[in-house]
Amino acid sequence: MNIDIAACSSAEDVLPALAPVWHYFGATPTAQDGTRFLPFIEPSRAFAAKDSGAVVAGCGSFPFELTVPGGTVRAAGLSVVGVSPTHRRRGILRGMMRAQLDDVHRRGEPVAILWASEDTIYGQFGYGMASVSGDIEVAKSATAFAQPFKARGEFRILGETEALAPLAEAYERARLDHPGMIARSEEWWRHRRLADPESRRQGAGELNRVLLSLDGRPSGYALYRITQKFEAGISAGYVSVIEAVGATPEATRELWRFLFDIDWVAGVKGMLLPMDHPLFFLLARPREMKFRIHDGLWVRLVDLPAALAQRRLGEGAPVVIEVADAFCSWNAGRWSVGPKGAERTTADAELACDITALGSVYLGGFRFAQLERAGRVTELRPGAAARADALFPADRAPWCPEIF
Ligand SMILES: CC(C)(COP(=O)(O)OP(=O)(O)OC[C@H]1O[C@@H](n2cnc3c(N)ncnc32)[C@H](O)[C@@H]1OP(=O)(O)O)[C@@H](O)C(=O)NCCC(=O)NCCS
């Protein structure tokens, strides 16, 4: 078998490179599917593996600006990874990850991020689980707030085109407050958040785009669908909240009250919520939202010092960390990590870990001490994990409200 892995050379090559992963969705990518990827993944960021000229695997990455504690960083958002079942477990994924991470490194993007289809796949390539994410399912009868309030926001359901500007404005007000959020271009909004082709409904109703204004200003929005069904004449339908973002705590409270108050459904489902979502304290009975957690964003530090330079670092004496990185060996070695960033050192190591651990703490979703208790970080000097934690301050849980 002679497999050739290379970047796509033209826009026409990109759609076929999506076909291997589409196979697992039970479909062949159409031109309509392509609108979610082709405008954002330029050909040189997409890779295809070919066997005798036929595409058998593919992957690509979006060029993102990702919010991190205290700032933003350029990040490659890995997506559409697939290897045809005819060619699995022959090292093709490994070959693509090699080509792709080398490419990201060359481009000077300090980190790579992804959502994993399976949590077992990406650790070996240096990605660390960096956040957890939750889904909820609340019965209508359990949506009372602990502290009822008089709503004062104005809500309007907007059409696909008119929604763009105000929703983008509200999102932009929230984005820099949340590590894990990505900057969205107009095209991104149009093709990936607001468009509503039949193929994306999967049995649910049409996409609703509701804007919340407070004091005349776009302050939040929700994207939701209603799935209606009846049992013995009573609605067993539900509202599925795809994304609800408030620019302020008041806006978040108003938005969820609005969503919970939609009549003629049995309950409300929500997805991809951060671990510290205000609903835990807004709801009178938070247990009733049945918050189920799963791994969220995965982060790979592609260029260790460049990645740390973009993130707020705390005060304190530097900690010397021995980093193992078998896949991107340029990161491996001993680093002195302090308030000013990371630099190479020959001093004795105080902590030892794999690069995945640094991905896990990067957005503030996990702590060194927590990883130490799980055997993912080794303390070579007592107290070093706590000192490292002080260097990686985080004031909220990471939140990426969309799977890309
Ligand atoms: C997951 C997938 C991309 C793996 O591709 P592949 O070419 O078979 O993987 P490779 O042969 O390069 O495997 C590389 C290593 O990863 C391991 N691996 C691959 N898939 C794995 C999985 N699903 N779970 C655990 N380990 C996995 C292999 O065992 C191998 O380890 P080794 O080098 O120690 O032997 C492929 O099975 C696939 O397309 N799956 C369905 C779509 C999907 O899940 N895509 C990912 C979207 S995020």
Short mmCIF file of C-alpha atoms and ligand atoms in Angstrom, two decimals:
data_model
loop_
_atom_site.label_atom_id
_atom_site.label_comp_id
_atom_site.label_asym_id
_atom_site.label_seq_id
_atom_site.Cartn_x
_atom_site.Cartn_y
_atom_site.Cartn_z
CA MET A 1 0.00 0.00 0.00
CA ASN A 2 1.40 3.34 -1.02
CA ILE A 3 -0.50 6.14 0.68
CA ASP A 4 0.21 9.70 -0.30
CA ILE A 5 -0.70 12.41 2.24
CA ALA A 6 -0.64 15.99 0.99
CA ALA A 7 -2.33 19.35 1.37
CA CYS A 8 -5.08 20.05 -1.14
CA SER A 9 -3.94 22.17 -4.04
CA SER A 10 -7.26 23.62 -5.14
CA ALA A 11 -10.72 24.40 -3.79
CA GLU A 12 -12.12 21.48 -5.85
CA ASP A 13 -9.98 19.06 -3.83
CA VAL A 14 -11.43 20.08 -0.45
CA LEU A 15 -14.95 18.64 -0.76
CA PRO A 16 -13.67 15.14 -1.65
CA ALA A 17 -11.36 15.34 1.39
CA LEU A 18 -14.49 15.61 3.59
CA ALA A 19 -15.96 12.40 2.16
CA PRO A 20 -14.20 9.94 4.51
CA VAL A 21 -15.65 11.51 7.67
CA TRP A 22 -19.05 11.99 6.01
CA HIS A 23 -19.11 8.24 5.49
CA TYR A 24 -19.50 7.89 9.28
CA PHE A 25 -22.48 10.25 9.23
CA GLY A 26 -24.03 7.90 6.67
CA ALA A 27 -23.77 10.34 3.77
CA THR A 28 -21.72 11.82 0.96
CA PRO A 29 -20.90 15.54 1.33
CA THR A 30 -22.99 17.78 -0.90
CA ALA A 31 -22.26 21.28 -2.15
CA GLN A 32 -24.62 22.50 0.60
CA ASP A 33 -22.47 20.73 3.23
CA GLY A 34 -19.44 22.33 1.65
CA THR A 35 -20.69 25.82 2.54
CA ARG A 36 -19.91 25.07 6.19
CA PHE A 37 -16.26 24.31 5.42
CA LEU A 38 -15.00 25.55 2.07
CA PRO A 39 -15.23 29.30 2.81
CA PHE A 40 -13.15 28.78 5.97
CA ILE A 41 -10.64 26.05 5.20
CA GLU A 42 -8.40 27.25 2.42
CA PRO A 43 -7.04 24.35 0.33
CA SER A 44 -3.57 24.48 1.89
CA ARG A 45 -5.14 23.83 5.34
CA ALA A 46 -6.92 20.67 4.18
CA PHE A 47 -5.14 17.34 3.84
CA ALA A 48 -6.13 14.30 1.84
CA ALA A 49 -4.64 10.82 1.92
CA LYS A 50 -4.83 9.01 -1.40
CA ASP A 51 -4.41 5.38 -2.36
CA SER A 52 -3.68 5.05 -6.06
CA GLY A 53 -5.20 8.48 -6.60
CA ALA A 54 -8.43 7.79 -4.67
CA VAL A 55 -9.10 9.80 -1.50
CA VAL A 56 -9.24 7.46 1.52
CA ALA A 57 -8.81 9.97 4.39
CA GLY A 58 -8.96 13.67 5.06
CA CYS A 59 -8.76 16.42 7.66
CA GLY A 60 -8.60 20.20 7.78
CA SER A 61 -8.23 23.10 10.18
CA PHE A 62 -9.95 26.44 10.63
CA PRO A 63 -7.79 29.51 11.39
CA PHE A 64 -9.32 30.74 14.64
CA GLU A 65 -8.77 33.51 17.14
CA LEU A 66 -9.40 31.76 20.46
CA THR A 67 -10.11 33.49 23.76
CA VAL A 68 -7.69 32.45 26.51
CA PRO A 69 -7.45 33.81 30.07
CA GLY A 70 -6.42 37.44 29.67
CA GLY A 71 -6.33 37.56 25.87
CA THR A 72 -6.57 35.69 22.62
CA VAL A 73 -4.36 33.33 20.65
CA ARG A 74 -4.27 32.17 17.04
CA ALA A 75 -5.45 28.60 17.01
CA ALA A 76 -5.88 25.91 14.37
CA GLY A 77 -9.28 24.31 14.83
CA LEU A 78 -8.93 20.72 13.67
CA SER A 79 -12.03 19.26 12.04
CA VAL A 80 -13.41 16.79 9.47
CA VAL A 81 -10.95 14.05 10.43
CA GLY A 82 -11.86 10.75 8.82
CA VAL A 83 -10.21 7.60 7.53
CA SER A 84 -12.27 5.32 5.32
CA PRO A 85 -13.13 1.98 7.00
CA THR A 86 -11.30 0.32 4.11
CA HIS A 87 -8.02 1.85 5.33
CA ARG A 88 -8.33 2.12 9.11
CA ARG A 89 -5.56 1.24 11.58
CA ARG A 90 -2.73 1.49 9.09
CA GLY A 91 -1.26 4.68 10.46
CA ILE A 92 -3.07 7.10 8.14
CA LEU A 93 -4.44 9.24 10.96
CA ARG A 94 -0.97 9.36 12.44
CA GLY A 95 0.44 10.46 9.08
CA MET A 96 -2.19 13.17 8.72
CA MET A 97 -1.60 14.45 12.27
CA ARG A 98 2.11 14.67 11.46
CA ALA A 99 1.47 16.69 8.30
CA GLN A 100 -1.18 18.84 9.94
CA LEU A 101 0.70 19.73 13.15
CA ASP A 102 3.89 20.48 11.17
CA ASP A 103 1.78 22.78 8.99
CA VAL A 104 0.26 24.57 12.01
CA HIS A 105 3.74 24.99 13.48
CA ARG A 106 5.03 26.47 10.21
CA ARG A 107 2.09 28.88 10.14
CA GLY A 108 3.04 30.15 13.58
CA GLU A 109 -0.27 29.25 15.22
CA PRO A 110 0.71 28.54 18.84
CA VAL A 111 -2.12 26.12 19.66
CA ALA A 112 -4.44 23.63 18.01
CA ILE A 113 -7.90 22.79 19.31
CA LEU A 114 -10.58 20.24 18.54
CA TRP A 115 -13.71 18.42 19.63
CA ALA A 116 -13.07 14.69 19.72
CA SER A 117 -15.50 12.11 18.35
CA GLU A 118 -13.91 9.66 20.79
CA ASP A 119 -11.88 10.63 23.84
CA THR A 120 -9.25 7.97 23.13
CA ILE A 121 -7.96 9.35 19.86
CA TYR A 122 -6.02 12.58 20.33
CA GLY A 123 -4.02 12.30 23.56
CA GLN A 124 -1.30 10.44 21.68
CA PHE A 125 -0.86 13.46 19.44
CA GLY A 126 -0.43 15.81 22.39
CA TYR A 127 -3.98 17.12 22.85
CA GLY A 128 -5.13 17.45 26.45
CA MET A 129 -8.73 17.59 27.58
CA ALA A 130 -9.08 21.28 28.37
CA SER A 131 -12.70 21.70 29.38
CA VAL A 132 -15.80 19.80 30.21
CA SER A 133 -19.13 20.61 28.73
CA GLY A 134 -22.66 19.86 29.87
CA ASP A 135 -26.05 19.06 28.42
CA ILE A 136 -29.29 19.65 30.31
CA GLU A 137 -32.85 18.46 30.12
CA VAL A 138 -35.30 20.34 32.33
CA ALA A 139 -38.96 19.52 32.73
CA LYS A 140 -41.19 22.56 32.41
CA SER A 141 -42.38 22.01 35.98
CA ALA A 142 -38.81 22.38 37.31
CA THR A 143 -37.87 25.70 35.75
CA ALA A 144 -38.70 28.03 38.65
CA PHE A 145 -35.87 30.36 39.57
CA ALA A 146 -34.59 30.55 43.14
CA GLN A 147 -35.03 34.29 43.04
CA PRO A 148 -37.90 35.22 40.73
CA PHE A 149 -37.42 38.56 39.01
CA LYS A 150 -39.41 40.91 36.86
CA ALA A 151 -38.18 40.53 33.31
CA ARG A 152 -37.49 43.78 31.52
CA GLY A 153 -35.71 42.66 28.34
CA GLU A 154 -37.23 42.93 24.89
CA PHE A 155 -37.21 39.84 22.71
CA ARG A 156 -37.58 39.65 18.94
CA ILE A 157 -37.45 36.61 16.69
CA LEU A 158 -35.42 37.60 13.66
CA GLY A 159 -35.06 36.26 10.14
CA GLU A 160 -31.83 34.70 8.95
CA THR A 161 -30.44 37.86 7.38
CA GLU A 162 -31.56 40.49 9.88
CA ALA A 163 -30.28 38.39 12.79
CA LEU A 164 -26.67 38.64 11.72
CA ALA A 165 -25.64 42.11 12.88
CA PRO A 166 -27.33 42.22 16.32
CA LEU A 167 -26.50 38.62 17.25
CA ALA A 168 -22.90 39.15 16.23
CA GLU A 169 -22.81 42.33 18.34
CA ALA A 170 -24.12 40.53 21.43
CA TYR A 171 -21.70 37.61 20.94
CA GLU A 172 -18.79 40.00 20.51
CA ARG A 173 -19.64 41.61 23.85
CA ALA A 174 -19.39 38.18 25.52
CA ARG A 175 -16.57 36.53 23.61
CA LEU A 176 -13.52 37.96 25.34
CA ASP A 177 -14.92 37.08 28.76
CA HIS A 178 -14.98 33.38 27.98
CA PRO A 179 -11.82 31.34 27.39
CA GLY A 180 -12.76 28.80 24.73
CA MET A 181 -14.86 31.09 22.56
CA ILE A 182 -13.75 31.80 19.02
CA ALA A 183 -14.04 35.00 16.99
CA ARG A 184 -16.74 34.72 14.33
CA SER A 185 -16.64 36.39 10.94
CA GLU A 186 -19.82 37.39 9.12
CA GLU A 187 -19.39 34.38 6.90
CA TRP A 188 -19.09 32.14 9.93
CA TRP A 189 -22.31 33.51 11.33
CA ARG A 190 -24.06 33.20 8.02
CA HIS A 191 -23.04 29.68 7.06
CA ARG A 192 -22.43 28.03 10.41
CA ARG A 193 -24.79 29.60 12.94
CA LEU A 194 -27.75 31.21 11.15
CA ALA A 195 -28.33 29.07 8.06
CA ASP A 196 -31.00 26.43 8.45
CA PRO A 197 -30.89 23.83 5.70
CA GLU A 198 -33.25 20.89 6.10
CA SER A 199 -30.27 18.52 6.42
CA ARG A 200 -29.33 20.08 9.75
CA ARG A 201 -32.73 19.79 11.41
CA GLN A 202 -32.59 16.05 12.03
CA GLY A 203 -36.26 15.79 12.81
CA ALA A 204 -36.45 19.00 14.85
CA GLY A 205 -38.30 22.16 13.84
CA GLU A 206 -36.87 25.19 12.09
CA LEU A 207 -34.14 27.32 13.59
CA ASN A 208 -35.31 30.27 15.69
CA ARG A 209 -33.02 33.21 16.24
CA VAL A 210 -34.15 35.34 19.14
CA LEU A 211 -32.49 38.60 20.09
CA LEU A 212 -32.57 40.05 23.60
CA SER A 213 -32.20 43.81 23.88
CA LEU A 214 -31.65 45.59 27.17
CA ASP A 215 -31.80 49.36 27.23
CA GLY A 216 -31.98 49.30 23.44
CA ARG A 217 -28.74 47.37 23.06
CA PRO A 218 -28.24 43.84 21.67
CA SER A 219 -27.35 42.03 24.90
CA GLY A 220 -27.90 38.37 24.20
CA TYR A 221 -29.47 35.85 21.89
CA ALA A 222 -30.58 32.27 21.65
CA LEU A 223 -30.68 29.86 18.74
CA TYR A 224 -33.27 27.18 19.36
CA ARG A 225 -35.55 24.67 17.70
CA ILE A 226 -38.88 23.29 18.81
CA THR A 227 -39.58 19.59 18.37
CA GLN A 228 -43.29 19.17 18.78
CA LYS A 229 -45.05 15.91 19.51
CA PHE A 230 -48.14 14.87 21.42
CA GLU A 231 -48.96 12.02 23.71
CA ALA A 232 -52.65 11.57 24.60
CA GLY A 233 -53.30 15.11 23.47
CA ILE A 234 -50.63 16.59 25.76
CA SER A 235 -47.43 18.09 24.41
CA ALA A 236 -44.38 15.93 24.93
CA GLY A 237 -42.40 18.34 22.79
CA TYR A 238 -39.36 20.30 23.83
CA VAL A 239 -37.29 23.35 23.10
CA SER A 240 -33.70 22.51 22.08
CA VAL A 241 -31.39 25.38 22.91
CA ILE A 242 -28.48 25.22 20.52
CA GLU A 243 -26.75 28.30 21.89
CA ALA A 244 -27.79 30.98 24.40
CA VAL A 245 -25.25 33.72 25.04
CA GLY A 246 -25.74 36.72 27.29
CA ALA A 247 -23.33 39.64 27.33
CA THR A 248 -24.04 40.26 31.04
CA PRO A 249 -25.32 38.17 33.96
CA GLU A 250 -28.65 39.97 33.68
CA ALA A 251 -28.90 39.08 29.99
CA THR A 252 -28.17 35.41 30.71
CA ARG A 253 -30.88 35.34 33.37
CA GLU A 254 -33.42 37.00 31.05
CA LEU A 255 -32.59 34.68 28.18
CA TRP A 256 -33.06 31.47 30.12
CA ARG A 257 -36.28 32.75 31.67
CA PHE A 258 -37.55 33.45 28.16
CA LEU A 259 -36.56 29.97 26.96
CA PHE A 260 -38.10 28.21 29.98
CA ASP A 261 -41.35 30.16 29.55
CA ILE A 262 -42.05 29.11 25.96
CA ASP A 263 -45.52 27.54 26.11
CA TRP A 264 -46.83 24.24 24.84
CA VAL A 265 -43.74 22.09 25.41
CA ALA A 266 -42.91 19.60 28.13
CA GLY A 267 -39.38 20.79 28.71
CA VAL A 268 -36.18 22.43 27.58
CA LYS A 269 -32.93 20.83 26.46
CA GLY A 270 -29.63 22.64 26.29
CA MET A 271 -26.19 21.65 25.10
CA LEU A 272 -22.52 22.51 25.43
CA LEU A 273 -22.87 24.53 28.62
CA PRO A 274 -19.85 25.40 30.76
CA MET A 275 -19.36 23.77 34.16
CA ASP A 276 -19.92 27.04 36.00
CA HIS A 277 -23.07 28.05 34.16
CA PRO A 278 -25.22 30.49 36.18
CA LEU A 279 -28.19 28.10 35.86
CA PHE A 280 -26.81 26.14 38.82
CA PHE A 281 -27.74 29.11 41.00
CA LEU A 282 -30.54 30.65 38.95
CA LEU A 283 -32.72 27.56 39.17
CA ALA A 284 -34.50 26.79 42.43
CA ARG A 285 -33.92 23.08 41.81
CA PRO A 286 -30.65 22.77 39.89
CA ARG A 287 -30.59 18.99 40.27
CA GLU A 288 -33.65 18.88 38.03
CA MET A 289 -31.72 20.14 35.04
CA LYS A 290 -29.94 16.75 34.94
CA PHE A 291 -26.62 18.29 33.99
CA ARG A 292 -24.64 15.59 32.17
CA ILE A 293 -20.99 16.27 31.52
CA HIS A 294 -18.59 15.10 28.87
CA ASP A 295 -15.21 16.20 27.60
CA GLY A 296 -15.31 19.57 25.86
CA LEU A 297 -12.55 21.31 23.98
CA TRP A 298 -9.14 19.62 23.60
CA VAL A 299 -6.06 21.82 23.39
CA ARG A 300 -2.61 21.07 21.98
CA LEU A 301 0.23 23.50 22.62
CA VAL A 302 1.99 23.54 19.26
CA ASP A 303 4.57 26.13 20.27
CA LEU A 304 4.90 26.06 24.06
CA PRO A 305 6.53 29.46 24.75
CA ALA A 306 4.43 31.26 22.12
CA ALA A 307 1.23 29.76 23.55
CA LEU A 308 2.09 30.78 27.12
CA ALA A 309 3.05 34.28 25.97
CA GLN A 310 -0.57 34.83 24.87
CA ARG A 311 -2.11 33.73 28.15
CA ARG A 312 -2.27 35.74 31.38
CA LEU A 313 0.23 34.29 33.85
CA GLY A 314 0.09 34.89 37.57
CA GLU A 315 2.61 36.12 40.06
CA GLY A 316 5.15 34.00 41.89
CA ALA A 317 8.55 32.41 41.50
CA PRO A 318 9.04 30.49 38.23
CA VAL A 319 8.47 26.72 38.30
CA VAL A 320 10.80 24.45 36.34
CA ILE A 321 8.80 21.91 34.33
CA GLU A 322 10.24 18.92 32.47
CA VAL A 323 7.95 18.51 29.48
CA ALA A 324 7.71 15.33 27.42
CA ASP A 325 6.41 15.73 23.89
CA ALA A 326 7.01 12.69 21.72
CA PHE A 327 5.00 13.97 18.75
CA CYS A 328 6.27 17.59 18.59
CA SER A 329 9.77 17.18 19.94
CA TRP A 330 10.56 20.90 19.62
CA ASN A 331 8.50 21.43 22.79
CA ALA A 332 10.27 18.73 24.80
CA GLY A 333 12.73 19.60 27.53
CA ARG A 334 13.03 21.70 30.64
CA TRP A 335 11.19 25.01 30.84
CA SER A 336 11.22 27.69 33.47
CA VAL A 337 7.63 28.95 33.55
CA GLY A 338 7.08 32.22 35.38
CA PRO A 339 5.07 35.44 35.24
CA LYS A 340 6.88 36.52 32.08
CA GLY A 341 6.36 33.26 30.18
CA ALA A 342 8.44 30.18 29.44
CA GLU A 343 12.13 29.93 28.71
CA ARG A 344 14.48 27.01 28.44
CA THR A 345 16.56 26.21 31.50
CA THR A 346 19.06 23.71 32.82
CA ALA A 347 17.92 24.12 36.43
CA ASP A 348 16.55 21.10 38.31
CA ALA A 349 13.00 20.20 37.33
CA GLU A 350 10.28 20.66 39.95
CA LEU A 351 7.37 19.23 37.98
CA ALA A 352 7.31 16.68 35.18
CA CYS A 353 4.48 16.17 32.74
CA ASP A 354 3.48 15.38 29.23
CA ILE A 355 2.52 18.24 26.88
CA THR A 356 -1.11 17.13 27.24
CA ALA A 357 -1.11 18.41 30.84
CA LEU A 358 -0.21 21.91 29.67
CA GLY A 359 -3.06 21.73 27.16
CA SER A 360 -5.40 20.77 29.99
CA VAL A 361 -4.48 23.75 32.20
CA TYR A 362 -4.12 26.27 29.37
CA LEU A 363 -7.69 27.59 29.30
CA GLY A 364 -8.15 27.27 33.06
CA GLY A 365 -10.43 24.23 32.90
CA PHE A 366 -8.13 22.05 35.02
CA ARG A 367 -5.41 22.59 37.61
CA PHE A 368 -1.92 21.11 37.95
CA ALA A 369 -2.84 19.84 41.43
CA GLN A 370 -5.80 17.98 39.98
CA LEU A 371 -3.63 16.41 37.29
CA GLU A 372 -1.04 15.50 39.91
CA ARG A 373 -3.69 13.59 41.86
CA ALA A 374 -4.52 11.71 38.65
CA GLY A 375 -0.89 10.83 37.98
CA ARG A 376 -0.68 13.07 34.90
CA VAL A 377 1.78 15.45 36.56
CA THR A 378 4.65 14.39 38.82
CA GLU A 379 5.76 16.68 41.63
CA LEU A 380 9.54 16.50 41.95
CA ARG A 381 9.60 19.22 44.59
CA PRO A 382 6.77 19.33 47.17
CA GLY A 383 4.39 22.22 46.58
CA ALA A 384 5.43 22.74 42.96
CA ALA A 385 1.95 21.91 41.60
CA ALA A 386 0.32 24.56 43.80
CA ARG A 387 2.95 27.10 42.73
CA ALA A 388 2.31 26.24 39.09
CA ASP A 389 -1.42 26.68 39.64
CA ALA A 390 -0.81 30.17 40.97
CA LEU A 391 0.95 30.94 37.69
CA PHE A 392 -2.10 29.85 35.67
CA PRO A 393 -4.95 31.92 37.10
CA ALA A 394 -8.43 31.40 35.76
CA ASP A 395 -11.58 33.09 36.94
CA ARG A 396 -14.14 31.00 35.09
CA ALA A 397 -14.62 27.68 33.35
CA PRO A 398 -13.81 27.56 29.64
CA TRP A 399 -16.80 27.65 27.33
CA CYS A 400 -16.91 26.83 23.65
CA PRO A 401 -20.58 26.89 22.70
CA GLU A 402 -20.17 25.24 19.31
CA ILE A 403 -18.73 22.08 17.83
CA PHE A 404 -16.75 22.89 14.70
C1 LIG B 1 -10.45 7.60 14.35
C2 LIG B 1 -9.84 7.39 12.98
C3 LIG B 1 -9.61 8.74 12.32
C4 LIG B 1 -8.50 6.67 13.18
O1 LIG B 1 -7.81 6.58 11.93
P1 LIG B 1 -6.74 5.42 11.66
O2 LIG B 1 -6.06 5.75 10.38
O3 LIG B 1 -7.39 4.11 11.78
O4 LIG B 1 -5.73 5.62 12.86
P2 LIG B 1 -4.18 5.19 12.86
O5 LIG B 1 -4.04 3.86 12.18
O6 LIG B 1 -3.32 6.27 12.33
O7 LIG B 1 -3.95 5.06 14.40
C5 LIG B 1 -3.01 5.80 15.08
C6 LIG B 1 -3.04 5.36 16.51
O8 LIG B 1 -4.28 5.77 17.07
C7 LIG B 1 -4.95 4.66 17.64
N1 LIG B 1 -6.37 4.86 17.39
C8 LIG B 1 -6.94 5.14 16.23
N2 LIG B 1 -8.27 5.27 16.37
C9 LIG B 1 -8.53 5.09 17.66
C10 LIG B 1 -9.71 5.09 18.42
N3 LIG B 1 -10.92 5.33 17.84
N4 LIG B 1 -9.62 4.87 19.73
C11 LIG B 1 -8.41 4.62 20.30
N5 LIG B 1 -7.26 4.61 19.63
C12 LIG B 1 -7.31 4.83 18.31
C13 LIG B 1 -4.40 3.47 16.91
O9 LIG B 1 -4.52 2.31 17.68
C14 LIG B 1 -2.97 3.86 16.68
O10 LIG B 1 -2.20 3.66 17.84
P3 LIG B 1 -0.74 3.03 17.70
O11 LIG B 1 0.01 3.94 16.81
O12 LIG B 1 -0.25 3.00 19.10
O13 LIG B 1 -0.96 1.68 17.09
C15 LIG B 1 -10.73 6.51 12.06
O14 LIG B 1 -11.01 5.31 12.72
C16 LIG B 1 -12.05 7.18 11.73
O15 LIG B 1 -12.14 7.84 10.69
N6 LIG B 1 -13.09 7.02 12.58
C17 LIG B 1 -14.42 7.53 12.34
C18 LIG B 1 -14.48 9.04 12.22
C19 LIG B 1 -13.90 9.75 13.42
O16 LIG B 1 -14.10 9.34 14.54
N7 LIG B 1 -13.15 10.82 13.14
C20 LIG B 1 -12.57 11.64 14.18
C21 LIG B 1 -13.35 12.91 14.25
S1 LIG B 1 -12.85 13.90 15.63
#
